mmCIF file of C-alpha atoms in Angstrom:
data_model
loop_
_atom_site.group_PDB
_atom_site.id
_atom_site.type_symbol
_atom_site.label_atom_id
_atom_site.label_comp_id
_atom_site.label_asym_id
_atom_site.label_seq_id
_atom_site.Cartn_x
_atom_site.Cartn_y
_atom_site.Cartn_z
ATOM 1 C CA MET A 1094 40.513 -11.908 32.297
ATOM 2 C CA THR A 1095 38.127 -8.894 30.665
ATOM 3 C CA SER A 1096 35.049 -9.072 28.862
ATOM 4 C CA SER A 1097 32.919 -6.799 26.795
ATOM 5 C CA PRO A 1098 29.770 -5.508 27.919
ATOM 6 C CA LEU A 1099 26.694 -7.114 26.724
ATOM 7 C CA PRO A 1100 24.562 -5.102 23.627
ATOM 8 C CA ASP A 1101 21.363 -3.517 24.894
ATOM 9 C CA PRO A 1102 18.857 -6.211 24.143
ATOM 10 C CA TRP A 1103 17.596 -5.222 20.535
ATOM 11 C CA VAL A 1104 13.688 -4.567 19.868
ATOM 12 C CA ARG A 1105 12.301 -5.399 16.324
ATOM 13 C CA PRO A 1106 11.124 -2.240 15.477
ATOM 14 C CA ALA A 1107 6.835 -2.229 15.265
ATOM 15 C CA ASP A 1108 6.805 -1.423 11.553
ATOM 16 C CA GLU A 1109 9.114 -4.338 10.342
ATOM 17 C CA PRO A 1110 8.085 -7.986 9.493
ATOM 18 C CA ALA A 1111 8.542 -10.399 11.712
ATOM 19 C CA PRO A 1112 10.280 -13.940 10.814
ATOM 20 C CA GLY A 1113 7.731 -15.986 8.836
ATOM 21 C CA THR A 1114 6.100 -12.898 7.118
ATOM 22 C CA GLY A 1115 6.482 -9.956 4.570
ATOM 23 C CA GLY A 1116 6.953 -10.712 0.659
ATOM 24 C CA LEU A 1117 9.759 -11.840 -1.308
ATOM 25 C CA VAL A 1118 12.541 -9.369 -1.197
ATOM 26 C CA ASP A 1119 16.444 -9.801 -1.801
ATOM 27 C CA ARG A 1120 19.452 -8.781 -0.559
ATOM 28 C CA HIS A 1121 19.513 -5.766 -2.915
ATOM 29 C CA GLY A 1122 16.099 -4.732 -1.724
ATOM 30 C CA ARG A 1123 14.243 -6.074 -4.645
ATOM 31 C CA VAL A 1124 10.882 -7.168 -4.460
ATOM 32 C CA ALA A 1125 9.338 -9.937 -6.227
ATOM 33 C CA THR A 1126 5.747 -9.232 -7.003
ATOM 34 C CA ASP A 1127 5.530 -11.013 -10.704
ATOM 35 C CA LEU A 1128 5.447 -15.098 -10.698
ATOM 36 C CA ARG A 1129 6.083 -16.797 -13.840
ATOM 37 C CA VAL A 1130 4.838 -20.561 -13.797
ATOM 38 C CA SER A 1131 5.880 -23.035 -15.911
ATOM 39 C CA LEU A 1132 2.828 -25.699 -16.549
ATOM 40 C CA THR A 1133 5.418 -28.073 -18.449
ATOM 41 C CA ASP A 1134 8.721 -28.495 -20.345
ATOM 42 C CA ARG A 1135 7.076 -30.102 -23.284
ATOM 43 C CA CYS A 1136 6.336 -28.449 -26.417
ATOM 44 C CA ASN A 1137 5.185 -28.984 -29.830
ATOM 45 C CA LEU A 1138 7.251 -26.682 -31.759
ATOM 46 C CA ARG A 1139 11.148 -27.136 -31.945
ATOM 47 C CA CYS A 1140 12.204 -23.578 -32.220
ATOM 48 C CA THR A 1141 15.956 -23.610 -32.864
ATOM 49 C CA TYR A 1142 16.862 -21.201 -30.414
ATOM 50 C CA CYS A 1143 15.327 -23.315 -28.007
ATOM 51 C CA MET A 1144 15.524 -26.946 -28.766
ATOM 52 C CA PRO A 1145 16.689 -29.379 -31.187
ATOM 53 C CA PRO A 1146 15.058 -30.993 -33.879
ATOM 54 C CA GLU A 1147 14.138 -34.365 -32.090
ATOM 55 C CA GLY A 1148 12.895 -32.536 -28.600
ATOM 56 C CA LEU A 1149 14.289 -33.244 -25.394
ATOM 57 C CA ASP A 1150 14.519 -35.972 -22.605
ATOM 58 C CA TRP A 1151 10.848 -34.633 -20.646
ATOM 59 C CA LEU A 1152 10.436 -34.607 -17.242
ATOM 60 C CA PRO A 1153 8.906 -37.740 -15.854
ATOM 61 C CA LYS A 1154 4.941 -37.136 -14.981
ATOM 62 C CA VAL A 1155 5.509 -38.137 -11.565
ATOM 63 C CA GLU A 1156 8.244 -34.759 -11.086
ATOM 64 C CA VAL A 1157 5.788 -32.694 -12.711
ATOM 65 C CA LEU A 1158 3.398 -30.515 -10.057
ATOM 66 C CA THR A 1159 0.016 -31.756 -10.156
ATOM 67 C CA ASP A 1160 -2.856 -29.133 -10.973
ATOM 68 C CA GLU A 1161 -3.689 -28.811 -6.929
ATOM 69 C CA GLU A 1162 -0.007 -28.128 -6.419
ATOM 70 C CA ILE A 1163 0.310 -25.752 -8.825
ATOM 71 C CA ALA A 1164 -2.969 -23.852 -7.427
ATOM 72 C CA ARG A 1165 -1.531 -24.516 -3.848
ATOM 73 C CA LEU A 1166 1.957 -22.684 -4.588
ATOM 74 C CA VAL A 1167 0.209 -19.874 -6.590
ATOM 75 C CA ARG A 1168 -2.040 -19.243 -3.785
ATOM 76 C CA ILE A 1169 1.012 -18.833 -1.416
ATOM 77 C CA GLY A 1170 2.436 -16.713 -3.133
ATOM 78 C CA VAL A 1171 -0.658 -14.082 -3.836
ATOM 79 C CA GLU A 1172 -2.277 -14.371 -0.353
ATOM 80 C CA GLN A 1173 1.579 -14.582 1.716
ATOM 81 C CA LEU A 1174 3.977 -13.466 -0.591
ATOM 82 C CA GLY A 1175 2.705 -10.369 -2.164
ATOM 83 C CA ILE A 1176 2.442 -11.827 -5.935
ATOM 84 C CA ARG A 1177 0.414 -9.385 -7.909
ATOM 85 C CA GLU A 1178 0.540 -10.843 -11.290
ATOM 86 C CA VAL A 1179 0.600 -14.636 -12.496
ATOM 87 C CA ARG A 1180 2.337 -15.367 -15.678
ATOM 88 C CA PHE A 1181 1.986 -19.200 -17.125
ATOM 89 C CA THR A 1182 4.431 -20.373 -19.607
ATOM 90 C CA GLY A 1183 6.058 -23.427 -20.829
ATOM 91 C CA GLY A 1184 7.199 -25.450 -22.785
ATOM 92 C CA GLU A 1185 3.907 -24.800 -24.236
ATOM 93 C CA PRO A 1186 1.022 -24.519 -21.380
ATOM 94 C CA LEU A 1187 -1.614 -25.127 -24.002
ATOM 95 C CA LEU A 1188 -0.439 -28.675 -23.577
ATOM 96 C CA ARG A 1189 -1.234 -28.816 -20.081
ATOM 97 C CA PRO A 1190 -4.604 -30.594 -19.941
ATOM 98 C CA GLY A 1191 -5.848 -28.624 -16.577
ATOM 99 C CA LEU A 1192 -5.037 -25.178 -17.994
ATOM 100 C CA VAL A 1193 -8.449 -23.539 -17.877
ATOM 101 C CA GLY A 1194 -8.989 -24.991 -14.250
ATOM 102 C CA ILE A 1195 -5.457 -23.820 -13.109
ATOM 103 C CA VAL A 1196 -6.232 -20.280 -14.483
ATOM 104 C CA ALA A 1197 -9.836 -20.419 -12.658
ATOM 105 C CA ALA A 1198 -8.028 -21.328 -9.449
ATOM 106 C CA ALA A 1199 -5.529 -18.184 -9.821
ATOM 107 C CA THR A 1200 -8.243 -15.553 -10.924
ATOM 108 C CA ALA A 1201 -10.525 -16.676 -7.902
ATOM 109 C CA LEU A 1202 -7.784 -15.626 -5.553
ATOM 110 C CA THR A 1203 -7.899 -12.790 -2.932
ATOM 111 C CA PRO A 1204 -6.311 -10.200 -3.912
ATOM 112 C CA ARG A 1205 -6.975 -11.325 -7.509
ATOM 113 C CA PRO A 1206 -3.639 -11.186 -9.292
ATOM 114 C CA GLU A 1207 -3.351 -10.302 -13.116
ATOM 115 C CA VAL A 1208 -3.089 -13.650 -14.762
ATOM 116 C CA SER A 1209 -1.651 -13.758 -18.478
ATOM 117 C CA LEU A 1210 -0.321 -16.528 -20.622
ATOM 118 C CA THR A 1211 2.413 -16.992 -23.009
ATOM 119 C CA THR A 1212 1.716 -19.402 -25.639
ATOM 120 C CA ASN A 1213 3.401 -20.405 -29.378
ATOM 121 C CA ALA A 1214 -0.964 -20.241 -29.836
ATOM 122 C CA ILE A 1215 -1.098 -23.575 -31.318
ATOM 123 C CA GLY A 1216 -4.683 -25.009 -30.417
ATOM 124 C CA LEU A 1217 -5.422 -21.386 -28.902
ATOM 125 C CA ALA A 1218 -8.221 -20.823 -31.214
ATOM 126 C CA ARG A 1219 -9.981 -23.489 -29.845
ATOM 127 C CA VAL A 1220 -9.576 -22.854 -26.340
ATOM 128 C CA ALA A 1221 -9.190 -18.897 -26.143
ATOM 129 C CA PRO A 1222 -12.963 -18.501 -25.091
ATOM 130 C CA ALA A 1223 -12.872 -21.252 -22.164
ATOM 131 C CA LEU A 1224 -9.908 -19.052 -21.101
ATOM 132 C CA ALA A 1225 -11.375 -15.775 -20.961
ATOM 133 C CA ALA A 1226 -14.570 -17.094 -18.889
ATOM 134 C CA ALA A 1227 -11.850 -18.619 -16.726
ATOM 135 C CA GLY A 1228 -10.869 -15.097 -15.935
ATOM 136 C CA LEU A 1229 -7.525 -14.669 -18.058
ATOM 137 C CA ASP A 1230 -6.360 -11.302 -18.744
ATOM 138 C CA ARG A 1231 -4.192 -11.333 -21.471
ATOM 139 C CA ILE A 1232 -2.176 -12.976 -23.994
ATOM 140 C CA ASN A 1233 1.391 -13.202 -25.127
ATOM 141 C CA VAL A 1234 1.913 -15.145 -28.356
ATOM 142 C CA SER A 1235 5.642 -16.033 -29.229
ATOM 143 C CA LEU A 1236 5.737 -15.611 -33.335
ATOM 144 C CA ASP A 1237 8.963 -14.767 -35.017
ATOM 145 C CA THR A 1238 8.156 -14.731 -38.677
ATOM 146 C CA LEU A 1239 5.246 -14.115 -41.127
ATOM 147 C CA ASP A 1240 6.493 -16.035 -43.915
ATOM 148 C CA ARG A 1241 5.461 -19.549 -44.323
ATOM 149 C CA ASP A 1242 8.641 -21.294 -45.036
ATOM 150 C CA ARG A 1243 10.811 -19.468 -42.312
ATOM 151 C CA PHE A 1244 8.718 -20.520 -39.989
ATOM 152 C CA ARG A 1245 8.941 -24.149 -40.777
ATOM 153 C CA GLN A 1246 12.815 -23.229 -41.014
ATOM 154 C CA LEU A 1247 13.080 -22.091 -37.560
ATOM 155 C CA THR A 1248 10.334 -24.331 -35.705
ATOM 156 C CA HIS A 1249 10.495 -27.475 -37.649
ATOM 157 C CA ARG A 1250 6.580 -27.419 -37.713
ATOM 158 C CA ASP A 1251 4.161 -26.221 -40.924
ATOM 159 C CA ARG A 1252 1.781 -24.622 -38.138
ATOM 160 C CA LEU A 1253 1.944 -20.967 -38.895
ATOM 161 C CA ASP A 1254 -1.701 -20.593 -40.272
ATOM 162 C CA ASP A 1255 -2.702 -22.437 -36.578
ATOM 163 C CA VAL A 1256 -0.614 -19.359 -34.435
ATOM 164 C CA LEU A 1257 -2.575 -16.863 -36.837
ATOM 165 C CA ALA A 1258 -5.899 -18.294 -36.016
ATOM 166 C CA GLY A 1259 -5.326 -18.418 -32.369
ATOM 167 C CA LEU A 1260 -3.969 -14.652 -32.464
ATOM 168 C CA ALA A 1261 -7.069 -13.691 -34.136
ATOM 169 C CA ALA A 1262 -9.185 -16.005 -31.577
ATOM 170 C CA ALA A 1263 -7.387 -14.443 -28.701
ATOM 171 C CA HIS A 1264 -8.341 -11.132 -29.243
ATOM 172 C CA GLU A 1265 -11.693 -11.766 -30.585
ATOM 173 C CA ALA A 1266 -12.161 -13.275 -26.801
ATOM 174 C CA GLY A 1267 -10.965 -9.840 -25.123
ATOM 175 C CA LEU A 1268 -7.652 -11.180 -24.557
ATOM 176 C CA THR A 1269 -6.335 -7.867 -24.699
ATOM 177 C CA PRO A 1270 -3.898 -6.403 -24.872
ATOM 178 C CA VAL A 1271 -2.592 -9.447 -27.210
ATOM 179 C CA LYS A 1272 1.234 -9.287 -27.080
ATOM 180 C CA VAL A 1273 3.742 -10.649 -29.685
ATOM 181 C CA ASN A 1274 7.023 -11.932 -28.770
ATOM 182 C CA ALA A 1275 9.948 -12.345 -31.926
ATOM 183 C CA VAL A 1276 13.159 -13.299 -31.805
ATOM 184 C CA LEU A 1277 15.263 -12.127 -34.684
ATOM 185 C CA LEU A 1278 18.397 -14.813 -35.664
ATOM 186 C CA HIS A 1279 21.214 -13.861 -37.753
ATOM 187 C CA GLY A 1280 20.907 -15.096 -41.186
ATOM 188 C CA ILE A 1281 17.382 -16.374 -40.640
ATOM 189 C CA ASN A 1282 14.575 -14.080 -39.868
ATOM 190 C CA GLU A 1283 16.269 -10.624 -39.582
ATOM 191 C CA ALA A 1284 14.664 -9.461 -42.489
ATOM 192 C CA ASP A 1285 11.158 -10.001 -40.519
ATOM 193 C CA ALA A 1286 11.356 -7.001 -38.660
ATOM 194 C CA VAL A 1287 8.990 -4.487 -40.499
ATOM 195 C CA PRO A 1288 6.887 -7.097 -41.870
ATOM 196 C CA LEU A 1289 6.139 -8.309 -37.804
ATOM 197 C CA LEU A 1290 5.696 -4.653 -36.865
ATOM 198 C CA ASP A 1291 3.509 -3.680 -39.773
ATOM 199 C CA PHE A 1292 1.009 -6.818 -39.230
ATOM 200 C CA CYS A 1293 1.042 -6.218 -35.507
ATOM 201 C CA LEU A 1294 -0.281 -2.445 -36.211
ATOM 202 C CA GLU A 1295 -2.528 -4.026 -38.867
ATOM 203 C CA HIS A 1296 -4.372 -6.085 -36.352
ATOM 204 C CA ASP A 1297 -4.035 -4.126 -32.922
ATOM 205 C CA TYR A 1298 -1.420 -6.497 -31.215
ATOM 206 C CA GLN A 1299 1.459 -5.082 -29.608
ATOM 207 C CA LEU A 1300 4.931 -6.251 -30.369
ATOM 208 C CA ARG A 1301 7.753 -6.937 -28.446
ATOM 209 C CA PHE A 1302 11.288 -7.872 -30.139
ATOM 210 C CA ILE A 1303 13.171 -10.234 -27.652
ATOM 211 C CA GLU A 1304 17.160 -10.374 -27.825
ATOM 212 C CA GLN A 1305 18.390 -13.994 -28.176
ATOM 213 C CA MET A 1306 19.145 -14.741 -24.950
ATOM 214 C CA PRO A 1307 21.580 -17.989 -23.825
ATOM 215 C CA LEU A 1308 18.682 -20.517 -23.059
ATOM 216 C CA ASP A 1309 19.256 -22.723 -25.904
ATOM 217 C CA ALA A 1310 19.466 -26.290 -24.922
ATOM 218 C CA HIS A 1311 22.295 -27.388 -27.509
ATOM 219 C CA HIS A 1312 24.251 -24.179 -25.813
ATOM 220 C CA ALA A 1313 25.329 -22.822 -29.096
ATOM 221 C CA TRP A 1314 24.552 -19.319 -28.012
ATOM 222 C CA THR A 1315 27.150 -16.978 -28.867
ATOM 223 C CA ARG A 1316 26.798 -12.775 -28.273
ATOM 224 C CA GLY A 1317 28.814 -12.340 -31.994
ATOM 225 C CA ARG A 1318 25.944 -14.057 -33.605
ATOM 226 C CA MET A 1319 23.026 -12.176 -31.544
ATOM 227 C CA VAL A 1320 20.641 -9.670 -33.267
ATOM 228 C CA THR A 1321 20.841 -6.529 -30.844
ATOM 229 C CA ALA A 1322 18.480 -4.311 -29.787
ATOM 230 C CA GLU A 1323 20.516 -1.682 -32.102
ATOM 231 C CA ASP A 1324 20.271 -4.094 -35.286
ATOM 232 C CA ILE A 1325 16.425 -3.634 -34.625
ATOM 233 C CA LEU A 1326 15.998 -0.253 -33.695
ATOM 234 C CA GLY A 1327 17.781 0.202 -37.338
ATOM 235 C CA GLN A 1328 15.714 -1.915 -39.285
ATOM 236 C CA LEU A 1329 12.240 -0.175 -37.568
ATOM 237 C CA SER A 1330 13.433 3.161 -37.989
ATOM 238 C CA ALA A 1331 14.117 2.886 -41.698
ATOM 239 C CA ALA A 1332 10.426 1.988 -42.210
ATOM 240 C CA HIS A 1333 8.937 4.190 -39.598
ATOM 241 C CA THR A 1334 9.601 7.182 -37.230
ATOM 242 C CA LEU A 1335 10.344 5.870 -33.643
ATOM 243 C CA THR A 1336 10.351 8.251 -30.788
ATOM 244 C CA PRO A 1337 10.798 6.891 -26.813
ATOM 245 C CA ASP A 1338 8.027 6.831 -25.013
ATOM 246 C CA THR A 1339 7.642 8.791 -21.961
ATOM 247 C CA GLU A 1340 5.508 6.738 -20.011
ATOM 248 C CA GLU A 1341 7.198 5.598 -16.798
ATOM 249 C CA ARG A 1342 8.901 2.009 -17.532
ATOM 250 C CA GLY A 1343 8.672 0.842 -14.123
ATOM 251 C CA SER A 1344 9.921 -3.148 -13.812
ATOM 252 C CA ALA A 1345 8.973 -3.753 -17.467
ATOM 253 C CA PRO A 1346 11.215 -5.483 -19.636
ATOM 254 C CA ALA A 1347 10.432 -3.907 -22.605
ATOM 255 C CA GLU A 1348 11.922 -0.438 -23.825
ATOM 256 C CA ARG A 1349 8.671 1.184 -25.512
ATOM 257 C CA PHE A 1350 8.706 3.116 -28.740
ATOM 258 C CA LEU A 1351 5.784 5.173 -30.035
ATOM 259 C CA VAL A 1352 5.330 4.522 -33.939
ATOM 260 C CA ASP A 1353 4.609 7.155 -36.067
ATOM 261 C CA GLY A 1354 3.873 9.434 -33.147
ATOM 262 C CA GLY A 1355 1.790 6.947 -31.644
ATOM 263 C CA PRO A 1356 -0.454 5.947 -30.156
ATOM 264 C CA ALA A 1357 0.644 2.473 -31.302
ATOM 265 C CA THR A 1358 3.921 1.091 -29.566
ATOM 266 C CA VAL A 1359 6.852 -1.193 -30.429
ATOM 267 C CA GLY A 1360 9.275 -2.497 -27.672
ATOM 268 C CA ILE A 1361 12.344 -4.301 -27.276
ATOM 269 C CA ILE A 1362 13.619 -6.239 -24.573
ATOM 270 C CA ALA A 1363 17.439 -6.256 -24.336
ATOM 271 C CA SER A 1364 17.902 -8.760 -22.148
ATOM 272 C CA VAL A 1365 21.811 -9.062 -22.973
ATOM 273 C CA THR A 1366 22.520 -5.620 -23.999
ATOM 274 C CA ARG A 1367 20.922 -3.407 -22.179
ATOM 275 C CA SER A 1368 19.929 -5.606 -19.090
ATOM 276 C CA PHE A 1369 17.540 -4.289 -16.214
ATOM 277 C CA CYS A 1370 18.331 -6.884 -13.645
ATOM 278 C CA GLY A 1371 18.056 -3.587 -11.170
ATOM 279 C CA ALA A 1372 14.809 -3.236 -11.757
ATOM 280 C CA CYS A 1373 13.521 -7.092 -11.941
ATOM 281 C CA ASP A 1374 10.472 -7.900 -9.940
ATOM 282 C CA ARG A 1375 10.230 -11.320 -11.111
ATOM 283 C CA THR A 1376 10.301 -14.946 -9.655
ATOM 284 C CA ARG A 1377 9.855 -18.592 -11.287
ATOM 285 C CA LEU A 1378 8.233 -21.877 -10.597
ATOM 286 C CA THR A 1379 9.566 -24.781 -12.977
ATOM 287 C CA ALA A 1380 7.318 -27.438 -14.186
ATOM 288 C CA ASP A 1381 8.692 -29.763 -11.321
ATOM 289 C CA GLY A 1382 8.569 -27.381 -8.488
ATOM 290 C CA GLN A 1383 11.675 -25.300 -8.029
ATOM 291 C CA VAL A 1384 12.291 -22.010 -7.254
ATOM 292 C CA ARG A 1385 14.367 -20.090 -9.703
ATOM 293 C CA ASN A 1386 15.481 -16.171 -8.632
ATOM 294 C CA CYS A 1387 16.677 -15.485 -11.864
ATOM 295 C CA LEU A 1388 15.994 -16.473 -15.565
ATOM 296 C CA PHE A 1389 19.874 -17.354 -15.747
ATOM 297 C CA ALA A 1390 20.030 -18.938 -12.315
ATOM 298 C CA ARG A 1391 22.458 -22.053 -11.816
ATOM 299 C CA GLU A 1392 20.698 -22.838 -8.567
ATOM 300 C CA GLU A 1393 16.921 -23.772 -7.595
ATOM 301 C CA SER A 1394 15.349 -24.426 -4.253
ATOM 302 C CA ASP A 1395 12.921 -27.473 -4.045
ATOM 303 C CA LEU A 1396 9.323 -26.539 -2.906
ATOM 304 C CA ARG A 1397 7.803 -30.014 -4.524
ATOM 305 C CA THR A 1398 9.665 -32.471 -1.852
ATOM 306 C CA PRO A 1399 8.791 -30.321 1.252
ATOM 307 C CA MET A 1400 4.877 -30.009 -0.171
ATOM 308 C CA ARG A 1401 4.531 -33.359 -0.592
ATOM 309 C CA GLU A 1402 5.880 -34.848 2.783
ATOM 310 C CA GLY A 1403 3.563 -32.696 4.411
ATOM 311 C CA ALA A 1404 4.906 -29.098 4.780
ATOM 312 C CA THR A 1405 2.704 -26.121 6.140
ATOM 313 C CA ASP A 1406 1.895 -23.276 4.060
ATOM 314 C CA GLU A 1407 3.905 -20.914 6.073
ATOM 315 C CA GLU A 1408 6.575 -23.511 5.879
ATOM 316 C CA LEU A 1409 6.635 -23.305 2.046
ATOM 317 C CA ALA A 1410 6.465 -19.531 2.298
ATOM 318 C CA ASP A 1411 9.379 -19.406 4.055
ATOM 319 C CA ARG A 1412 11.237 -21.452 1.736
ATOM 320 C CA TRP A 1413 10.411 -19.431 -1.186
ATOM 321 C CA ARG A 1414 11.503 -16.235 1.183
ATOM 322 C CA ILE A 1415 15.024 -17.857 1.439
ATOM 323 C CA ALA A 1416 15.173 -18.925 -1.954
ATOM 324 C CA THR A 1417 14.890 -15.203 -2.740
ATOM 325 C CA LEU A 1418 17.191 -13.702 -0.593
ATOM 326 C CA GLY A 1419 20.015 -15.337 -2.747
ATOM 327 C CA LYS A 1420 19.440 -13.273 -5.783
ATOM 328 C CA LEU A 1421 22.185 -11.813 -7.553
ATOM 329 C CA PRO A 1422 22.748 -8.306 -8.729
ATOM 330 C CA GLY A 1423 22.563 -9.301 -12.501
ATOM 331 C CA HIS A 1424 22.829 -12.201 -14.594
ATOM 332 C CA GLY A 1425 26.413 -11.743 -15.531
ATOM 333 C CA ILE A 1426 26.519 -12.520 -18.840
ATOM 334 C CA ASP A 1427 29.132 -9.968 -19.798
ATOM 335 C CA ASP A 1428 31.141 -11.692 -16.633
ATOM 336 C CA PRO A 1429 33.886 -14.012 -18.243
ATOM 337 C CA SER A 1430 33.015 -16.314 -15.662
ATOM 338 C CA PHE A 1431 29.323 -16.757 -16.784
ATOM 339 C CA LEU A 1432 27.653 -20.149 -17.187
ATOM 340 C CA GLN A 1433 24.573 -21.070 -18.737
ATOM 341 C CA PRO A 1434 21.832 -22.519 -17.008
ATOM 342 C CA SER A 1435 21.974 -26.100 -17.186
ATOM 343 C CA ARG A 1436 17.997 -26.109 -18.234
ATOM 344 C CA PRO A 1437 16.993 -24.756 -21.602
ATOM 345 C CA MET A 1438 14.350 -22.450 -21.492
ATOM 346 C CA SER A 1439 11.832 -24.785 -22.225
ATOM 347 C CA ALA A 1440 12.292 -26.529 -18.896
ATOM 348 C CA ILE A 1441 12.792 -23.084 -16.893
ATOM 349 C CA GLY A 1442 9.709 -21.731 -17.868
ATOM 350 C CA GLY A 1443 10.067 -17.586 -19.580
#
């Protein structure tokens, strides 16, 4: 019987983090520093690319994280896992009664993360000053048309005036740059590309078009019906001169273009046709306390249950690290085996 010699003892390099330390690193070398936190799965609009007119079965209240639980997980992310940016989303985050306090808790952390909010802006006119006082840095507002009839068709609600008032209030409160996110749909609001850009140029908002993604609750998305980045560029270029912005893009999802020589820009987030997965730096936390390492992930990692069972901050941080390791190299929308996530966007949090 022969035996192989034992390998030399392995000594951890001095500059390599020990187990239980370090940030959110996946197996492909990407580091997640941008945390998206869904505060609720509920929404007061019914955008056709997100949910049906009758709405969805909302999460039971007992399953939704409390304000204190959200604040704790954000703190763990910032203090132990290297999170530098926190974006609160929904559903519609303005429906969360404790929103201002949640924002204040995040902006009080050390090191202080950049804190922003994605909203449909209904009710923002009332709460924008309080959010600014709580330290919120900036706002992203979803707006897909300036035409009242098309807004009603897209959202099943007549609330365009509220959205426009919210945009103005955010700008007045200093929550800048105010960004506008727009999704164009074939046969509905394709004609709104140029009017939206002209509106944002006039009001000093930053416009970003987002390709429609397969995240609708009724799974009706098809690539053949999608308005692509090329379609959008073609429409905008017919009315304005667009030149690529030479500023380093980094991990930003939007490909930016100078409008008529700048300094104003317009961005296009080509999530489907020009994926940017290789530079992704995001991690997501759902309203019911599940970590998602990708918007299109089919699996989630539960932090709520161990937290409520008494897990320490360090144990929760390690669970988060483990969840990040399994992140796939890309979203795989072009793969024939791609399956749309079971949760729609409103339940995931953008």
